[in-house]
Amino acid sequence: MRDSNSPSGFATRAIHHGYDPLDHGGSLAPPVHMTSTFVFGSADQGGAIFAGEAPGHVYSRISNPTLDLLEQRMASLEGAEAGLATGSGIGAITASLWTILQPGDEIIVDETLYGCTFSFLHHGLEKFGVIVTHCDLTEPDTLRRAISNRTKVVYFETPANPNMRLVDIDAIAKIAKSADALVMVDNTYATPVLTRPIERGADLVVHSATKYLGGHGDLVGGIVVGCKELIDEIRLYGLKDMTGAVMAPMTAMLILRGLKTLELRMERHCSSAQTVAEALASHPAVASVLYPGLSSFAQRELADLQMTTEAGPAYGGMIALELHGGIEAGKALIDGLSMIHCAVSLGDAETLIQHPASMTHSPYTPEERIRHGISDGLVRLSVGLEAVDDIIADLIVSLDALS
Ligand SMILES: C/C=C(/N=C/c1c(COP(=O)(O)O)cnc(C)c1O)C(=O)O
């Protein structure tokens, strides 16, 4: 049997990395270890495993063989040394930051973040004495001016949820490294198919695996990858003791299944989103479309450099748009659709549309939304895998009804 860990193409590693059926009774699909605890051969062996002096599992809140495989595979796809699976994306983010940060430390974050991440920073970490500083990280010089010896982490999403801001990972990593700060990138929107932040100098990458990695709207999960030392620390403190944000083995199996088609699905999400974005941009009821694949996208040059597959640039499945009639028109567009569902989450086979200001980004106050680039009229579209003509037809019928 070929070495399942040999270096090879993205899709090959997404399907084979870390697993040889002949090691598991020929089972082509990896077994799902539905167990809470693990039996030791002897008291000494149990003590040695607990002490980390011998390999083995102790308890599924700490590690589990099915999660191990997912963690190894995600580390390979992201070009990291190690990985940790968690019960949600917020679980990956909180377990990591609770582990790394102490009172008095500073975390510098971009202006726009997913709503619950924003809420964790300001209603969680800040309550325990961590300094949360927002910076416009699309302009690396703002980080150069803001960073100091109390800065321990620089954190951002690229593209950002929901307004599609891109952050130049290489540029930010160079500045952060000069101040010995860790760079933590939320790669949910792009996935490792389009962007691999570790290759560009990031220290940690987190995902809401709920989204593209699972890809079928049937699970909630999270992933964090990085160097083994840091991942081990996050596992033993942030996961085991501080959050308990554990992924179930069945969820890990579903994400392993999702990874097998991730590259294929991203190709379709990207091609359909490009076509949809162009159709939206030419409709009279639409005031603006934010999509990295449009020539009108302000950061198109960075998108071409940073959002790249093995076959060249690709810009993801997420679109943000504003209508001439503002929030009321946005809600009318949503309510006028028949196939496309109004729902939060993203990266599913089903095209989903939602209104960030009143939904995913409602943890921001109205004043904070203005300051952090989330306009009341913004509508977010997650372009799915349906026939693209059907997606466009549904949108056009509803848009035409507005004018
Ligand atoms: C309803 C959820 C949405 N997002 C979530 C999310 C998380 C948090 O991931 P869990 O939901 O905890 O797996 C982390 N990072 C990013 C960029 C995200 O978009 C949503 O936007 O629609």
Coordinates of C-alpha atoms and ligand atoms in Angstrom, one line a residue:
M1 CA 0.0 0.0 0.0
R2 CA 1.4 3.4 -0.9
D3 CA 2.4 5.5 2.1
S4 CA -0.8 7.5 2.8
N5 CA 1.3 10.4 4.1
S6 CA 3.5 10.9 1.1
P7 CA 3.4 14.5 -0.3
S8 CA 0.8 14.8 -3.1
G9 CA -2.0 17.0 -4.5
F10 CA -4.6 18.7 -2.3
A11 CA -7.5 16.4 -3.2
T12 CA -5.3 13.2 -2.8
R13 CA -4.3 14.3 0.7
A14 CA -7.9 15.3 1.5
I15 CA -9.0 11.7 0.7
H16 CA -6.0 9.6 1.8
H17 CA -3.7 11.4 4.2
G18 CA -3.2 9.6 7.5
Y19 CA -5.2 6.5 6.8
D20 CA -4.5 3.0 5.5
P21 CA -7.5 0.7 5.3
L22 CA -5.1 -2.3 5.7
D23 CA -4.4 -1.0 9.2
H24 CA -8.1 -1.2 10.0
G25 CA -9.2 -4.6 8.8
G26 CA -9.6 -3.3 5.3
S27 CA -12.3 -0.8 6.2
L28 CA -12.2 1.8 3.4
A29 CA -14.1 4.3 5.5
P30 CA -12.2 5.2 8.7
P31 CA -13.9 3.7 11.9
V32 CA -15.8 6.0 14.2
H33 CA -14.7 5.5 17.7
M34 CA -17.9 6.1 19.7
T35 CA -16.2 5.8 23.1
S36 CA -15.9 8.2 26.0
T37 CA -12.9 6.4 27.7
F38 CA -10.0 4.1 26.9
V39 CA -8.9 1.0 28.8
F40 CA -5.3 0.8 30.0
G41 CA -3.3 -2.5 29.9
S42 CA -2.0 -1.8 33.4
A43 CA -1.9 0.8 36.1
D44 CA 1.6 1.8 35.1
Q45 CA 0.6 2.1 31.4
G46 CA -2.3 4.3 32.4
G47 CA 0.0 6.5 34.5
A48 CA 2.6 6.7 31.6
I49 CA -0.1 7.7 29.1
F50 CA -1.5 10.3 31.5
A51 CA 2.0 11.7 32.0
G52 CA 2.5 11.8 28.2
E53 CA 5.4 9.4 28.5
A54 CA 3.6 6.7 26.4
P55 CA 1.3 7.0 23.4
G56 CA -2.4 6.4 23.8
H57 CA -5.8 7.9 24.5
V58 CA -7.2 8.6 28.0
Y59 CA -10.6 10.2 27.6
S60 CA -12.5 11.6 24.6
R61 CA -12.6 15.1 26.0
I62 CA -8.9 15.1 25.4
S63 CA -8.4 13.1 22.2
N64 CA -10.0 10.3 20.2
P65 CA -8.7 8.2 17.2
T66 CA -11.4 9.5 14.8
L67 CA -10.7 13.1 15.7
D68 CA -6.9 12.3 15.4
L69 CA -7.3 11.5 11.7
L70 CA -9.3 14.6 11.0
E71 CA -6.7 16.7 12.9
Q72 CA -3.8 15.2 11.0
R73 CA -5.6 15.6 7.7
M74 CA -6.5 19.2 8.3
A75 CA -2.9 19.9 9.4
S76 CA -1.7 18.5 6.1
L77 CA -4.2 20.5 4.0
E78 CA -3.2 23.7 5.8
G79 CA 0.5 22.9 5.8
A80 CA 0.7 22.9 9.6
E81 CA 2.4 20.6 12.0
A82 CA -0.6 19.6 14.1
G83 CA -4.3 20.2 14.5
L84 CA -7.1 20.1 17.1
A85 CA -10.8 19.5 16.4
T86 CA -13.4 21.3 18.5
G87 CA -17.2 21.3 18.9
S88 CA -17.6 24.5 17.0
G89 CA -15.7 27.3 15.3
I90 CA -16.2 29.5 18.4
G91 CA -14.9 26.5 20.4
A92 CA -11.6 26.5 18.4
I93 CA -11.3 30.3 18.7
T94 CA -12.0 30.5 22.5
A95 CA -10.0 27.4 23.4
S96 CA -7.0 28.9 21.6
L97 CA -7.3 32.5 22.9
W98 CA -8.1 31.5 26.5
T99 CA -4.9 29.3 26.4
I100 CA -2.6 32.0 24.9
L101 CA -3.7 35.2 26.5
Q102 CA -3.2 36.5 30.1
P103 CA -4.6 39.6 31.8
G104 CA -2.7 42.6 30.6
D105 CA -1.9 41.0 27.2
E106 CA -3.2 42.7 24.1
I107 CA -4.8 41.1 21.1
I108 CA -5.0 43.3 18.0
V109 CA -7.9 42.4 15.7
D110 CA -9.2 43.6 12.4
E111 CA -12.1 46.0 12.1
T112 CA -14.6 43.3 10.9
L113 CA -15.1 39.9 12.5
Y114 CA -18.0 37.4 12.7
G115 CA -20.5 38.6 15.3
C116 CA -19.9 36.0 18.0
T117 CA -16.1 36.3 17.6
F118 CA -16.5 40.1 18.2
S119 CA -18.8 39.3 21.2
F120 CA -16.3 36.8 22.7
L121 CA -13.5 39.4 22.5
H122 CA -15.5 42.2 24.1
H123 CA -17.9 40.3 26.4
G124 CA -15.4 37.5 27.3
L125 CA -11.7 38.2 27.1
E126 CA -12.0 41.9 28.0
K127 CA -13.9 41.0 31.2
F128 CA -10.7 39.1 32.3
G129 CA -8.3 41.9 31.6
V130 CA -7.2 41.3 28.1
I131 CA -6.8 44.4 26.0
V132 CA -8.7 44.2 22.7
T133 CA -7.5 46.7 20.1
H134 CA -9.2 47.0 16.7
C135 CA -7.0 48.0 13.8
D136 CA -7.6 48.4 10.0
L137 CA -5.4 45.5 9.1
T138 CA -6.1 46.0 5.4
E139 CA -3.5 48.8 5.9
P140 CA -0.4 47.0 7.4
D141 CA 1.0 50.4 8.6
T142 CA -1.8 50.7 11.1
L143 CA -0.5 47.5 12.7
R144 CA 3.1 48.8 12.6
R145 CA 1.9 51.9 14.6
A146 CA -0.3 50.0 17.0
I147 CA 1.8 46.9 17.9
S148 CA 3.8 46.9 21.1
N149 CA 5.6 44.5 23.4
R150 CA 2.2 43.8 25.2
T151 CA 0.7 42.5 21.9
K152 CA 0.6 38.7 22.0
V153 CA -1.8 37.9 19.1
V154 CA -2.9 39.6 15.8
Y155 CA -6.2 38.1 14.7
F156 CA -8.2 38.5 11.5
E157 CA -10.5 36.8 8.9
T158 CA -9.7 37.0 5.2
P159 CA -12.1 37.4 3.5
A160 CA -13.9 38.9 6.5
N161 CA -17.5 38.0 7.4
P162 CA -19.6 39.7 6.1
N163 CA -18.0 42.6 4.1
M164 CA -15.3 40.6 2.2
R165 CA -12.3 42.6 3.5
L166 CA -9.0 41.0 2.6
V167 CA -5.9 41.2 4.8
D168 CA -2.4 40.7 3.4
I169 CA -1.2 37.7 5.5
D170 CA 2.4 38.0 4.5
A171 CA 2.6 41.7 5.3
I172 CA 0.8 41.4 8.6
A173 CA 2.9 38.3 9.6
K174 CA 6.2 40.2 9.0
I175 CA 5.1 43.0 11.3
A176 CA 3.7 40.7 14.0
K177 CA 6.9 38.6 14.0
S178 CA 9.0 41.7 14.6
A179 CA 7.1 42.1 17.9
D180 CA 7.0 38.4 18.8
A181 CA 3.2 38.4 18.4
L182 CA 1.4 35.3 17.1
V183 CA -0.7 35.6 13.9
M184 CA -4.0 33.8 14.1
V185 CA -6.1 33.6 10.9
D186 CA -9.8 32.6 10.6
N187 CA -9.7 30.8 7.2
T188 CA -13.4 29.8 7.2
Y189 CA -14.4 31.8 4.1
A190 CA -11.5 30.8 1.8
T191 CA -10.6 27.3 3.1
P192 CA -7.2 25.8 2.5
V193 CA -8.3 25.2 -1.1
L194 CA -8.0 29.0 -1.8
T195 CA -5.7 30.2 1.0
R196 CA -3.1 28.6 3.2
P197 CA -2.1 31.2 5.9
I198 CA 0.6 29.0 7.5
E199 CA 2.6 29.2 4.2
R200 CA 2.4 33.0 4.5
G201 CA 3.7 33.2 8.0
A202 CA 0.6 32.7 10.2
D203 CA 1.1 30.7 13.4
L204 CA -2.5 29.5 13.9
V205 CA -5.4 28.9 11.6
V206 CA -9.0 28.4 12.8
H207 CA -12.1 27.2 11.0
S208 CA -15.7 27.0 11.5
A209 CA -15.8 23.4 10.1
T210 CA -19.6 23.9 10.2
K211 CA -19.2 25.7 6.9
Y212 CA -17.3 24.6 3.8
L213 CA -15.3 21.8 5.5
G214 CA -18.4 19.9 6.5
G215 CA -20.2 21.5 3.5
H216 CA -23.6 20.0 3.9
G217 CA -25.3 22.0 6.6
D218 CA -25.6 18.9 8.9
L219 CA -23.0 19.6 11.6
V220 CA -21.3 22.1 13.9
G221 CA -17.6 21.9 14.4
G222 CA -14.3 23.7 14.6
I223 CA -10.6 23.2 13.8
V224 CA -7.4 24.9 14.9
V225 CA -4.0 24.0 13.3
G226 CA -0.5 25.2 14.0
C227 CA 2.8 24.1 15.5
K228 CA 2.6 20.9 17.7
E229 CA 3.7 22.6 20.9
L230 CA 1.0 25.3 20.7
I231 CA -1.7 22.8 19.6
D232 CA -0.8 20.4 22.5
E233 CA -1.1 23.4 24.9
I234 CA -4.5 24.4 23.5
R235 CA -5.7 20.8 23.7
L236 CA -4.6 20.3 27.4
Y237 CA -5.7 23.6 28.7
G238 CA -8.1 25.5 26.4
L239 CA -10.0 22.4 25.3
K240 CA -9.6 19.9 28.2
D241 CA -10.0 22.3 31.1
M242 CA -11.2 25.7 30.1
T243 CA -13.9 25.2 27.5
G244 CA -14.6 21.5 27.1
A245 CA -15.6 22.4 23.5
V246 CA -15.2 18.8 22.3
M247 CA -16.2 17.5 18.9
A248 CA -18.2 14.2 18.7
P249 CA -16.6 11.4 16.8
M250 CA -19.6 11.2 14.4
T251 CA -19.1 14.9 13.6
A252 CA -15.4 14.2 12.8
M253 CA -16.5 11.4 10.5
L254 CA -18.9 13.7 8.7
I255 CA -16.2 16.4 8.3
L256 CA -13.7 13.7 7.0
R257 CA -16.3 12.8 4.4
G258 CA -16.8 16.5 3.6
L259 CA -13.0 17.0 3.0
K260 CA -13.0 14.3 0.3
T261 CA -15.1 16.7 -2.0
L262 CA -13.9 20.0 -0.6
E263 CA -11.7 20.9 -3.6
L264 CA -14.5 19.9 -6.0
R265 CA -17.1 21.8 -4.1
M266 CA -15.0 24.9 -3.9
E267 CA -14.4 24.9 -7.6
R268 CA -18.2 24.9 -8.1
H269 CA -18.9 27.5 -5.4
C270 CA -16.3 29.8 -7.0
S271 CA -17.5 29.4 -10.6
S272 CA -21.1 29.9 -9.6
A273 CA -20.3 32.9 -7.3
Q274 CA -18.4 34.6 -10.1
T275 CA -21.4 34.2 -12.4
V276 CA -23.9 35.3 -9.8
A277 CA -21.8 38.3 -8.8
E278 CA -21.6 39.5 -12.4
A279 CA -25.4 39.1 -12.8
L280 CA -26.1 41.0 -9.6
A281 CA -23.6 43.8 -10.5
S282 CA -25.5 44.4 -13.8
H283 CA -29.0 44.6 -12.2
P284 CA -30.5 48.1 -11.8
A285 CA -31.8 47.5 -8.3
V286 CA -28.3 46.6 -7.0
A287 CA -26.1 49.4 -5.7
S288 CA -22.9 47.5 -5.0
V289 CA -21.6 44.0 -5.0
L290 CA -18.5 43.0 -3.0
Y291 CA -16.9 39.9 -4.6
P292 CA -13.1 39.5 -5.0
G293 CA -13.6 38.1 -8.5
L294 CA -15.1 41.4 -9.8
S295 CA -12.8 43.9 -11.5
S296 CA -14.5 46.5 -9.4
F297 CA -13.3 44.9 -6.1
A298 CA -11.0 47.3 -4.4
Q299 CA -8.6 44.6 -3.3
R300 CA -8.7 42.5 -6.5
E301 CA -4.8 42.6 -6.8
L302 CA -4.4 41.1 -3.3
A303 CA -7.1 38.6 -4.1
D304 CA -5.2 37.4 -7.2
L305 CA -2.1 37.0 -5.1
Q306 CA -3.6 35.4 -2.0
M307 CA -6.7 33.5 -3.1
T308 CA -5.1 30.8 -5.2
T309 CA -5.8 27.2 -6.0
E310 CA -3.5 24.7 -7.7
A311 CA -5.1 25.8 -10.9
G312 CA -4.8 29.6 -10.3
P313 CA -6.8 32.4 -8.6
A314 CA -10.3 31.7 -7.3
Y315 CA -12.4 33.9 -5.1
G316 CA -14.7 31.8 -3.0
G317 CA -18.5 31.3 -2.7
M318 CA -19.4 34.4 -0.6
I319 CA -20.9 37.6 -1.9
A320 CA -22.0 40.8 -0.1
L321 CA -24.4 43.2 -1.7
E322 CA -26.2 46.5 -1.1
L323 CA -29.5 47.5 -2.8
H324 CA -30.5 51.0 -3.8
G325 CA -33.5 50.8 -1.5
G326 CA -31.3 50.0 1.6
I327 CA -32.4 47.7 4.4
E328 CA -36.0 47.5 3.4
A329 CA -35.1 46.5 -0.2
G330 CA -32.7 44.0 1.2
K331 CA -35.4 42.4 3.3
A332 CA -37.8 42.5 0.4
L333 CA -35.2 40.7 -1.8
I334 CA -34.8 38.0 0.8
D335 CA -38.6 37.6 1.3
G336 CA -39.1 37.5 -2.5
L337 CA -37.0 34.4 -3.0
S338 CA -38.5 30.9 -3.6
M339 CA -35.5 28.5 -3.8
I340 CA -32.8 30.4 -1.9
H341 CA -33.4 30.0 1.9
C342 CA -33.1 32.9 4.4
A343 CA -30.8 31.3 7.0
V344 CA -27.5 32.0 8.8
S345 CA -24.4 29.8 8.3
L346 CA -22.6 29.4 4.9
G347 CA -20.7 27.1 2.7
D348 CA -23.5 24.6 2.3
A349 CA -24.8 22.9 -0.9
E350 CA -27.9 25.1 -0.5
T351 CA -27.6 28.8 -1.4
L352 CA -28.3 30.8 1.7
I353 CA -29.1 34.5 2.1
Q354 CA -29.2 36.6 5.3
H355 CA -29.1 40.1 6.7
P356 CA -26.0 40.5 8.9
A357 CA -27.1 43.6 10.8
S358 CA -30.1 41.9 12.3
M359 CA -28.7 38.4 12.3
T360 CA -25.1 37.2 12.4
H361 CA -23.7 40.5 13.3
S362 CA -26.4 41.6 15.7
P363 CA -24.0 41.4 18.7
Y364 CA -22.6 44.7 17.4
T365 CA -24.5 47.8 18.5
P366 CA -25.7 50.0 15.7
E367 CA -22.8 52.4 16.4
E368 CA -20.3 49.5 16.4
R369 CA -21.7 48.2 13.1
I370 CA -21.0 51.6 11.4
R371 CA -17.5 51.7 12.9
H372 CA -16.7 48.2 11.9
G373 CA -18.0 48.4 8.3
I374 CA -21.3 46.4 8.6
S375 CA -23.9 48.6 7.0
D376 CA -27.6 48.1 7.9
G377 CA -28.4 47.5 4.2
L378 CA -25.8 44.8 3.6
V379 CA -27.1 41.4 2.5
R380 CA -24.9 38.3 2.6
L381 CA -25.2 35.5 0.0
S382 CA -23.6 32.1 0.3
V383 CA -23.7 30.7 -3.2
G384 CA -24.4 27.0 -3.2
L385 CA -24.1 24.0 -5.6
E386 CA -27.5 24.2 -7.3
A387 CA -27.6 24.9 -11.1
V388 CA -26.3 28.4 -11.3
D389 CA -29.0 29.5 -13.7
D390 CA -31.6 28.5 -11.1
I391 CA -29.7 30.6 -8.4
I392 CA -29.6 33.6 -10.8
A393 CA -33.3 33.2 -11.9
D394 CA -34.4 33.2 -8.3
L395 CA -32.5 36.4 -7.5
I396 CA -33.5 38.2 -10.6
V397 CA -37.3 37.5 -10.1
S398 CA -37.0 39.0 -6.6
L399 CA -34.9 41.9 -7.7
D400 CA -37.2 42.7 -10.6
A401 CA -40.1 42.8 -8.2
L402 CA -38.3 45.6 -6.3
S403 CA -38.2 48.1 -9.2
Ligands
LIG1 C1 -24.1 31.2 12.2 C2 -22.6 31.2 12.1 C3 -21.9 32.0 11.2 N1 -20.5 32.0 11.3 C4 -19.8 31.4 12.2 C5 -18.3 31.7 12.1 C6 -17.5 31.2 13.2 C7 -18.1 30.4 14.4 O1 -18.3 29.1 13.9 P1 -19.4 28.1 14.6 O2 -20.7 28.7 14.2 O3 -19.1 28.2 16.1 O4 -19.1 26.8 14.1 C8 -16.1 31.5 13.2 N2 -15.6 32.2 12.1 C9 -16.3 32.6 11.1 C10 -15.7 33.4 10.0 C11 -17.7 32.4 11.1 O5 -18.5 32.9 10.1 C12 -22.4 32.8 10.1 O6 -21.7 33.8 9.8 O7 -23.5 32.5 9.6

